[in-house]
mmCIF file of C-alpha atoms in Angstrom:
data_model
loop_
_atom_site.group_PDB
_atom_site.id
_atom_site.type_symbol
_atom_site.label_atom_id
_atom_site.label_comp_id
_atom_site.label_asym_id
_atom_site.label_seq_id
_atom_site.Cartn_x
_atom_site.Cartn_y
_atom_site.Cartn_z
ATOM 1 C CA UNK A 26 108.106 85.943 107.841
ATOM 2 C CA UNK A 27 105.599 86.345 110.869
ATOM 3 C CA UNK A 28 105.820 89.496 112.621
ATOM 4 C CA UNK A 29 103.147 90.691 115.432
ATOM 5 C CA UNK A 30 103.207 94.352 115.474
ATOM 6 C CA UNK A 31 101.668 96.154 118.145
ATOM 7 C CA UNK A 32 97.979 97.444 116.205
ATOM 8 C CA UNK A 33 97.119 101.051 117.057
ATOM 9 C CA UNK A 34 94.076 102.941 116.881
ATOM 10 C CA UNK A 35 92.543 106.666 117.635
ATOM 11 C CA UNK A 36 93.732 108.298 121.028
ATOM 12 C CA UNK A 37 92.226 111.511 122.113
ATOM 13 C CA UNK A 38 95.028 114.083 120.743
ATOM 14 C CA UNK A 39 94.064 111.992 116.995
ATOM 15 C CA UNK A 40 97.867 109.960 117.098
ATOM 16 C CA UNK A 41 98.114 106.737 117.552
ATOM 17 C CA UNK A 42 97.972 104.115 120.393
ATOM 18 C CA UNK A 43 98.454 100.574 121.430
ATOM 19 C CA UNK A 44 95.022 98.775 121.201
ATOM 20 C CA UNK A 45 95.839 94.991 120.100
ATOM 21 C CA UNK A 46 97.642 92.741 118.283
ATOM 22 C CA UNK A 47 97.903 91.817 114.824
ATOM 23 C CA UNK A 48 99.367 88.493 113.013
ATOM 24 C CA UNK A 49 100.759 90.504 110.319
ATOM 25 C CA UNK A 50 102.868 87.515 108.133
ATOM 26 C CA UNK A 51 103.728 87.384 104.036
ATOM 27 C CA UNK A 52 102.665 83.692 104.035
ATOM 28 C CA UNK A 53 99.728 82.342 103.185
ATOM 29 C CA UNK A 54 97.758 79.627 105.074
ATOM 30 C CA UNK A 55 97.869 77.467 102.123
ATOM 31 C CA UNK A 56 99.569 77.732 98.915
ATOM 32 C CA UNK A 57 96.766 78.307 96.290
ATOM 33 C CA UNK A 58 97.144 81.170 94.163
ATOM 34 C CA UNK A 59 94.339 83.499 95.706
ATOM 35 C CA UNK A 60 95.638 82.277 99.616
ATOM 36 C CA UNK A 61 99.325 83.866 98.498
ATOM 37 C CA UNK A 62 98.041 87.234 96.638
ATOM 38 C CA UNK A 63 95.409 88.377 99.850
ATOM 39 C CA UNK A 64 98.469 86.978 102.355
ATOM 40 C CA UNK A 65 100.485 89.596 100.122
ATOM 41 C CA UNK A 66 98.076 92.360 100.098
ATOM 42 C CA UNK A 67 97.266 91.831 103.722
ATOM 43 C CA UNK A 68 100.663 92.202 104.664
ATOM 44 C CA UNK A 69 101.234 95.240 102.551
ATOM 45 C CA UNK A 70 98.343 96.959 104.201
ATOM 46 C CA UNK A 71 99.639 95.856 108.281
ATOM 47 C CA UNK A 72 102.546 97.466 106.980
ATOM 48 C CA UNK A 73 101.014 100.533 106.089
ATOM 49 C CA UNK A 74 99.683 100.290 110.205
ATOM 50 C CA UNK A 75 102.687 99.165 111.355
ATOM 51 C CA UNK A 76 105.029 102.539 109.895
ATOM 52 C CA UNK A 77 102.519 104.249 112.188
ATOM 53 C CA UNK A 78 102.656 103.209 115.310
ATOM 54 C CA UNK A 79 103.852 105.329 117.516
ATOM 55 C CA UNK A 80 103.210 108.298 115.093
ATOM 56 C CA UNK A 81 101.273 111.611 116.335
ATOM 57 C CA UNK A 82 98.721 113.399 114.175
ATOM 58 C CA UNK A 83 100.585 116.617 114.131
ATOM 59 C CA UNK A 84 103.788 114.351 113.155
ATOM 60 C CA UNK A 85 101.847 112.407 110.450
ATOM 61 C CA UNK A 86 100.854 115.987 108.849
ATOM 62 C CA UNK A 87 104.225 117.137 107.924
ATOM 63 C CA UNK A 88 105.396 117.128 104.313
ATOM 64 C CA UNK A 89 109.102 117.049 104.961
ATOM 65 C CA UNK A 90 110.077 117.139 101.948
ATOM 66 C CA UNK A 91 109.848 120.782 99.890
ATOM 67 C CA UNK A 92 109.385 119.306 96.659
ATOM 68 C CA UNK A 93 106.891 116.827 97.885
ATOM 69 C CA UNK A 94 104.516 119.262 99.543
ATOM 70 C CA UNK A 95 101.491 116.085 99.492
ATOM 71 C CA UNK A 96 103.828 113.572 100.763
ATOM 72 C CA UNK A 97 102.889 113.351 104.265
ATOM 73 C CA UNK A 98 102.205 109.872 106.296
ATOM 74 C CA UNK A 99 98.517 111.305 106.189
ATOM 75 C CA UNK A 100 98.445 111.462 102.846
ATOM 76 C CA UNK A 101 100.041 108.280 102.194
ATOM 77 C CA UNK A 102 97.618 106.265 104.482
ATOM 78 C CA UNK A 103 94.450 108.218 102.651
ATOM 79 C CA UNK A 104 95.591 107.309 99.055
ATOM 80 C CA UNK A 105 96.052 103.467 99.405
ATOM 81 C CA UNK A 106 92.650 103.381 101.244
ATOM 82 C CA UNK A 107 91.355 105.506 98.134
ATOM 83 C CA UNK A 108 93.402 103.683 95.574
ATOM 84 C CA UNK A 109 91.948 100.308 96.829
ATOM 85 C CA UNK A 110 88.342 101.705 96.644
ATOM 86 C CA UNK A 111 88.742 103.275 93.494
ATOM 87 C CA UNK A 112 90.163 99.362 92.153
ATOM 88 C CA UNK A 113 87.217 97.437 93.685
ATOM 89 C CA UNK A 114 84.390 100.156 93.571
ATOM 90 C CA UNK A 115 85.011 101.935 90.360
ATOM 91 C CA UNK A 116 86.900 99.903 87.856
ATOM 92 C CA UNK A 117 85.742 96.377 89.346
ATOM 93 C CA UNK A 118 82.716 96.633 90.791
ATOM 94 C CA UNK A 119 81.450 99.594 88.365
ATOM 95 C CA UNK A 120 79.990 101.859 90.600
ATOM 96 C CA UNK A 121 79.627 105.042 90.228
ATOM 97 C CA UNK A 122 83.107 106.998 91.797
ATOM 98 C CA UNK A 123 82.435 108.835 94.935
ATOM 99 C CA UNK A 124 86.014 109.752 95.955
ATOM 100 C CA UNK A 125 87.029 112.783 97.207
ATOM 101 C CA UNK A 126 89.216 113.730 94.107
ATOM 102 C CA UNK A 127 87.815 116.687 91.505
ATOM 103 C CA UNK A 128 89.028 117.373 88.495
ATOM 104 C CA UNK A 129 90.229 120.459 89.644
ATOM 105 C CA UNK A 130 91.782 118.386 92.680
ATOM 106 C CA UNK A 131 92.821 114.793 91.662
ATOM 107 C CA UNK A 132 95.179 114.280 94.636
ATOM 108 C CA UNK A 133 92.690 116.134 97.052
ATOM 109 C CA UNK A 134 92.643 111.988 98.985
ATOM 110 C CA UNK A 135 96.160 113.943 99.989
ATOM 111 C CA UNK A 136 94.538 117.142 100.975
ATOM 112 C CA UNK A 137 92.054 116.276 103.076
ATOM 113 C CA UNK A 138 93.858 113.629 105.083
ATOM 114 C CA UNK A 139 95.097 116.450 107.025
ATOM 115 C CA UNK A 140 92.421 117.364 108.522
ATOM 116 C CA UNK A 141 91.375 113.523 110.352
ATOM 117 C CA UNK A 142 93.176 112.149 113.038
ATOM 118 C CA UNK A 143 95.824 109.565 111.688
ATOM 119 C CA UNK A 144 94.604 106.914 113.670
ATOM 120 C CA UNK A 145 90.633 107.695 112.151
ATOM 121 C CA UNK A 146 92.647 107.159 108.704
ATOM 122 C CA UNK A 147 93.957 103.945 109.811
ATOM 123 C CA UNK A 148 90.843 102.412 111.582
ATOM 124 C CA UNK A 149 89.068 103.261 108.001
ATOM 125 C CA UNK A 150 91.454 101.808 105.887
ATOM 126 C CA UNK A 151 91.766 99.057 107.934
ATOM 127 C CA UNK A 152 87.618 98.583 107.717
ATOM 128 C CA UNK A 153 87.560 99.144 104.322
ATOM 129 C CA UNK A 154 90.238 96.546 103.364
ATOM 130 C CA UNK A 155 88.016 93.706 105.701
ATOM 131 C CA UNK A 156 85.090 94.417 103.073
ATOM 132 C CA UNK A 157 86.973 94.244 100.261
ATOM 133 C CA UNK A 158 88.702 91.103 101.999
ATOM 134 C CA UNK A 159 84.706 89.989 101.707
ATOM 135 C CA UNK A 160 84.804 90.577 98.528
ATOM 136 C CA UNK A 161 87.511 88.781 96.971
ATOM 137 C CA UNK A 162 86.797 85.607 99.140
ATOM 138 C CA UNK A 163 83.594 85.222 96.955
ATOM 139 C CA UNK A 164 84.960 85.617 93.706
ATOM 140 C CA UNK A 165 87.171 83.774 91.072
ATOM 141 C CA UNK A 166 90.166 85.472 90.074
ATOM 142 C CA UNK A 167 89.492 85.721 86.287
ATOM 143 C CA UNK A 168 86.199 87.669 87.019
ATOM 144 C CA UNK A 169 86.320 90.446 84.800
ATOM 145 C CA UNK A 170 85.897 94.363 85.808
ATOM 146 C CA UNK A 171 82.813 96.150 84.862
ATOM 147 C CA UNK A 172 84.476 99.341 83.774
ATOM 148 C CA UNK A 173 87.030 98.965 80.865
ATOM 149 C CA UNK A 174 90.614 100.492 81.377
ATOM 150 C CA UNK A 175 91.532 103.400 78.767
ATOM 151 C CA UNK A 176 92.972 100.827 75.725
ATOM 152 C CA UNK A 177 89.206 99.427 76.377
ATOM 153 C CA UNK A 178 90.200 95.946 77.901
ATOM 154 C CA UNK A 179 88.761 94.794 81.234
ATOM 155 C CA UNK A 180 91.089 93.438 84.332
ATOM 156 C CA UNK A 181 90.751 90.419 85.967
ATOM 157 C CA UNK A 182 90.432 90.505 89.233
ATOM 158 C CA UNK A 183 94.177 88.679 89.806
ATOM 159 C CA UNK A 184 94.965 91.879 88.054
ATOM 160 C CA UNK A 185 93.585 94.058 90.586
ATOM 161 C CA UNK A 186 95.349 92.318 93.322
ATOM 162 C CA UNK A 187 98.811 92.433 91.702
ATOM 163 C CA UNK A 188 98.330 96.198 91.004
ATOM 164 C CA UNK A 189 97.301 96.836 94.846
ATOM 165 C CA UNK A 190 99.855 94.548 96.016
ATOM 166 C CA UNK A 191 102.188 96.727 93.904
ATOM 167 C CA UNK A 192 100.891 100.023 94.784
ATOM 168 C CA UNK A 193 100.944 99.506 98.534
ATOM 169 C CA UNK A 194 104.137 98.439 99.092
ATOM 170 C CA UNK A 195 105.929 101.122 97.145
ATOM 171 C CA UNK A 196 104.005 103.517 99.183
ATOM 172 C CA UNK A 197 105.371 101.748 102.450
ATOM 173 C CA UNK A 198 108.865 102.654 100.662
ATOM 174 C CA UNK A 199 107.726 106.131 100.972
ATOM 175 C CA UNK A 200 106.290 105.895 104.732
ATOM 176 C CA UNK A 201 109.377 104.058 105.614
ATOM 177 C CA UNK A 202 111.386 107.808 104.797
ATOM 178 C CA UNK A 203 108.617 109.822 106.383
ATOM 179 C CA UNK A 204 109.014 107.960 109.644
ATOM 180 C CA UNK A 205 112.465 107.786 109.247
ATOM 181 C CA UNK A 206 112.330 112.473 108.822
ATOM 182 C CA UNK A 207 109.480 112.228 111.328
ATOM 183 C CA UNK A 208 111.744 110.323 114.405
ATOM 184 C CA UNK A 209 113.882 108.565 113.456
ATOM 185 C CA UNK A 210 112.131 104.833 113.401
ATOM 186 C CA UNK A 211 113.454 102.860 111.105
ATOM 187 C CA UNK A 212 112.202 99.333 110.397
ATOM 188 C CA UNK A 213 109.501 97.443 111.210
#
């Protein structure tokens, strides 16, 4: 299904505005394997965009929900843009990990969204995900990860994709509530 959601980026109070238009669609161009898992994940992550527009900063910083006190639409857009890299970088690529988590702080991606403009969070994911986009396009799906997982197998890339496909539409499950709590939009 094709939708064209209205794309937003920064405006000067940090929310959200109208800046251009994205084909944002869950079908591929052709029907390969690879084609249909990046249509997938691409659609996953205009969704993440789309539950935003419209949203302010100050709105996108509220944790509505008391036993939930992370779960903002902040946070959410800062942990799939820090899941992703910590797939590809880390565990694929093998690189050393330079997200913002600590020990002491493994959900701190949560944390410190609050204090960047929503639409900042956005624009980086959205940069992020066209390198990444780079990435794949070069590579066969069985390529193996550099860093083992903890029963000390390797993923295949295919693997990856699934588990961010996975990952980022659950969280749009969760910004779908938050925007619902925030104003009331519902959809999209």
């Amino acid at each position: 299904m094709a939708v064209e959601p209205i794309i937003k980026s920064g405006d000067s109070s940090g929310g959200v505005r109208q800046d251009r238009r994205m084909n944002r669609t869950d079908m591929p161009a052709t029907w390969d394997e690879r084609s249909t898992l990046v249509a997938m994940l691409d659609y996953a992550r205009g969704t993440v965009r789309a539950k935003c527009e419209g949203v302010s900063t100050d709105k996108a910083r509220q944790a509505p929900l008391p036993t939930s006190p992370l779960m903002t639409m902040s946070g959410l857009v800062s942990h799939v843009r820090w899941v992703e890299y910590s797939w590809f970088e880390v565990v694929f690529l093998g690189h050393d990990d330079q997200g913002p988590w600590t020990d002491e702080d493994p959900d701190r991606e949560m944390r410190i969204s609050l204090d960047i403009p929503l639409g900042q969070l956005l624009d980086d994911y959205e940069a992020q995900s066209e390198r990444y986009r780079d990435l794949v396009a070069g590579l066969d799906l069985d390529s193996r990860s550099q860093k083992t997982m903890s029963n000390g197998q390797t993923v295949t890339l295919r693997f990856v994709l699934l588990h961010l496909i996975e990952e980022t539409a659950r969280h749009n499950g969760h910004l779908d509530i938050l925007r619902e709590m925030a104003d009331g939009v519902t959809g999209m």
